[in-house]
């Protein structure tokens, strides 16, 4: 993502699976490779950039007819170098409205919705999202489909239950210990907003951002 808030997408080269489709840049982990190391390596190899302080966002599992993929998605705002298509792939910077019009690969749909969540939640609703208790999920209407639905949670147990009920992101009411927060973020596939941490520390533990509502 650039300083103007635009998002970079890439077109899959010929001869690759789903050639010609647009997707978010990235690639596969090598055997035994750590997530951050793989992210840094892939973006260096594909785009020629060196990344710093990436933000965890969402994990998406999707089944294609020939294979199943698990996308571990991060937002990268800080990097050195100018992105270039080193594999011969076309690149395109998109605003929110432009991204909504692009024919992305089917697995990328949930990412488009999550990518506009802020790093710091300072209000319970916006044009992009709404946060409530778990009962609000049952009251969801067709008109709500344009907003991501988050759930306030008091514990890791509540958070896991909310995901099972359809929460698209989790907002922690209380501070969790570092180990408990890291375990939660490693278990659930949706963005988690932590409480009582510095932003970089929250990212290092796997949270997508901070809950600052009411502060």
mmCIF file of C-alpha atoms in Angstrom, residues 36-151:
data_model
loop_
_atom_site.group_PDB
_atom_site.id
_atom_site.type_symbol
_atom_site.label_atom_id
_atom_site.label_comp_id
_atom_site.label_asym_id
_atom_site.label_seq_id
_atom_site.Cartn_x
_atom_site.Cartn_y
_atom_site.Cartn_z
ATOM 1 C CA UNK A 36 7.777 -13.033 7.795
ATOM 2 C CA UNK A 37 10.923 -14.376 6.175
ATOM 3 C CA UNK A 38 8.854 -15.821 3.333
ATOM 4 C CA UNK A 39 6.959 -12.565 2.874
ATOM 5 C CA UNK A 40 10.185 -10.554 2.706
ATOM 6 C CA UNK A 41 11.809 -13.011 0.287
ATOM 7 C CA UNK A 42 8.828 -13.205 -2.073
ATOM 8 C CA UNK A 43 8.393 -9.429 -2.323
ATOM 9 C CA UNK A 44 12.127 -8.992 -2.912
ATOM 10 C CA UNK A 45 12.072 -11.629 -5.665
ATOM 11 C CA UNK A 46 8.804 -10.520 -7.297
ATOM 12 C CA UNK A 47 8.899 -6.743 -6.816
ATOM 13 C CA UNK A 48 12.481 -5.833 -5.885
ATOM 14 C CA UNK A 49 11.530 -4.166 -2.598
ATOM 15 C CA UNK A 50 12.823 -4.576 0.966
ATOM 16 C CA UNK A 51 9.987 -4.455 3.493
ATOM 17 C CA UNK A 52 9.807 -3.177 7.072
ATOM 18 C CA UNK A 53 7.149 -3.552 9.833
ATOM 19 C CA UNK A 54 4.465 -5.412 7.859
ATOM 20 C CA UNK A 55 1.002 -5.574 9.424
ATOM 21 C CA UNK A 56 -0.809 -8.948 9.768
ATOM 22 C CA UNK A 57 -4.270 -8.776 8.193
ATOM 23 C CA UNK A 58 -6.182 -11.981 7.454
ATOM 24 C CA UNK A 59 -5.793 -15.642 6.511
ATOM 25 C CA UNK A 60 -8.058 -16.969 3.761
ATOM 26 C CA UNK A 61 -8.574 -20.616 2.818
ATOM 27 C CA UNK A 62 -10.016 -21.229 -0.652
ATOM 28 C CA UNK A 63 -10.622 -24.379 -2.684
ATOM 29 C CA UNK A 64 -10.059 -24.221 -6.443
ATOM 30 C CA UNK A 65 -11.060 -27.218 -8.589
ATOM 31 C CA UNK A 66 -7.455 -28.405 -8.776
ATOM 32 C CA UNK A 67 -6.047 -27.314 -5.398
ATOM 33 C CA UNK A 68 -6.689 -25.677 -2.040
ATOM 34 C CA UNK A 69 -4.792 -22.558 -1.009
ATOM 35 C CA UNK A 70 -4.240 -20.792 2.316
ATOM 36 C CA UNK A 71 -3.459 -17.100 1.850
ATOM 37 C CA UNK A 72 -1.634 -15.455 4.760
ATOM 38 C CA UNK A 73 -2.151 -11.756 4.001
ATOM 39 C CA UNK A 74 -0.141 -8.798 5.323
ATOM 40 C CA UNK A 75 -0.264 -5.068 4.609
ATOM 41 C CA UNK A 76 3.085 -3.505 3.738
ATOM 42 C CA UNK A 77 3.243 0.285 3.953
ATOM 43 C CA UNK A 78 6.954 0.697 4.653
ATOM 44 C CA UNK A 79 9.458 -0.529 2.113
ATOM 45 C CA UNK A 80 12.586 0.488 0.215
ATOM 46 C CA UNK A 81 12.682 0.504 -3.549
ATOM 47 C CA UNK A 82 10.127 0.989 -6.300
ATOM 48 C CA UNK A 83 7.937 -2.064 -7.012
ATOM 49 C CA UNK A 84 8.688 -3.633 -10.405
ATOM 50 C CA UNK A 85 7.337 -6.773 -12.036
ATOM 51 C CA UNK A 86 10.518 -8.867 -11.936
ATOM 52 C CA UNK A 87 8.674 -11.994 -13.122
ATOM 53 C CA UNK A 88 7.316 -10.141 -16.141
ATOM 54 C CA UNK A 89 3.957 -9.566 -14.441
ATOM 55 C CA UNK A 90 1.951 -6.387 -14.985
ATOM 56 C CA UNK A 91 1.436 -4.224 -11.886
ATOM 57 C CA UNK A 92 -1.335 -1.786 -11.068
ATOM 58 C CA UNK A 93 -1.993 0.622 -8.185
ATOM 59 C CA UNK A 94 -5.706 0.778 -7.280
ATOM 60 C CA UNK A 95 -7.850 3.032 -5.146
ATOM 61 C CA UNK A 96 -10.679 1.474 -3.142
ATOM 62 C CA UNK A 97 -13.199 2.168 -5.918
ATOM 63 C CA UNK A 98 -10.866 0.860 -8.632
ATOM 64 C CA UNK A 99 -10.103 -2.291 -6.655
ATOM 65 C CA UNK A 100 -13.824 -3.044 -6.396
ATOM 66 C CA UNK A 101 -14.044 -3.061 -10.211
ATOM 67 C CA UNK A 102 -11.041 -5.317 -10.880
ATOM 68 C CA UNK A 103 -11.667 -8.994 -11.601
ATOM 69 C CA UNK A 104 -9.458 -10.474 -8.895
ATOM 70 C CA UNK A 105 -8.898 -14.174 -8.326
ATOM 71 C CA UNK A 106 -11.800 -15.756 -6.400
ATOM 72 C CA UNK A 107 -9.709 -16.361 -3.266
ATOM 73 C CA UNK A 108 -8.999 -12.633 -2.909
ATOM 74 C CA UNK A 109 -12.576 -11.494 -2.227
ATOM 75 C CA UNK A 110 -12.340 -11.460 1.599
ATOM 76 C CA UNK A 111 -9.044 -9.580 1.388
ATOM 77 C CA UNK A 112 -10.632 -6.693 -0.510
ATOM 78 C CA UNK A 113 -13.112 -6.209 2.336
ATOM 79 C CA UNK A 114 -10.537 -6.469 5.130
ATOM 80 C CA UNK A 115 -7.810 -4.303 3.600
ATOM 81 C CA UNK A 116 -9.618 -1.068 4.498
ATOM 82 C CA UNK A 117 -9.778 -1.773 8.227
ATOM 83 C CA UNK A 118 -7.699 0.897 10.027
ATOM 84 C CA UNK A 119 -4.647 0.161 12.131
ATOM 85 C CA UNK A 120 -6.306 1.850 15.110
ATOM 86 C CA UNK A 121 -10.025 1.432 15.770
ATOM 87 C CA UNK A 122 -11.218 4.679 17.339
ATOM 88 C CA UNK A 123 -14.943 4.320 16.654
ATOM 89 C CA UNK A 124 -17.400 1.436 16.617
ATOM 90 C CA UNK A 125 -18.644 2.030 13.099
ATOM 91 C CA UNK A 126 -17.749 3.618 9.784
ATOM 92 C CA UNK A 127 -18.844 3.234 6.179
ATOM 93 C CA UNK A 128 -16.501 0.207 5.982
ATOM 94 C CA UNK A 129 -17.207 -1.676 9.224
ATOM 95 C CA UNK A 130 -19.403 -2.028 12.310
ATOM 96 C CA UNK A 131 -18.566 -3.507 15.723
ATOM 97 C CA UNK A 132 -21.145 -4.936 18.133
ATOM 98 C CA UNK A 133 -21.706 -7.856 20.472
ATOM 99 C CA UNK A 134 -22.073 -11.383 19.117
ATOM 100 C CA UNK A 135 -25.879 -11.105 18.984
ATOM 101 C CA UNK A 136 -25.524 -8.439 16.273
ATOM 102 C CA UNK A 137 -24.375 -11.129 13.835
ATOM 103 C CA UNK A 138 -27.803 -12.769 13.931
ATOM 104 C CA UNK A 139 -29.462 -9.434 13.108
ATOM 105 C CA UNK A 140 -27.387 -8.873 9.984
ATOM 106 C CA UNK A 141 -29.357 -7.826 6.905
ATOM 107 C CA UNK A 142 -28.591 -7.702 3.191
ATOM 108 C CA UNK A 143 -27.994 -3.964 3.537
ATOM 109 C CA UNK A 144 -25.179 -4.715 6.019
ATOM 110 C CA UNK A 145 -23.157 -6.669 3.457
ATOM 111 C CA UNK A 146 -21.172 -3.596 2.479
ATOM 112 C CA UNK A 147 -19.717 -3.404 6.019
ATOM 113 C CA UNK A 148 -17.376 -5.825 7.724
ATOM 114 C CA UNK A 149 -18.910 -7.045 10.982
ATOM 115 C CA UNK A 150 -16.705 -7.102 14.053
ATOM 116 C CA UNK A 151 -17.464 -8.429 17.528
#
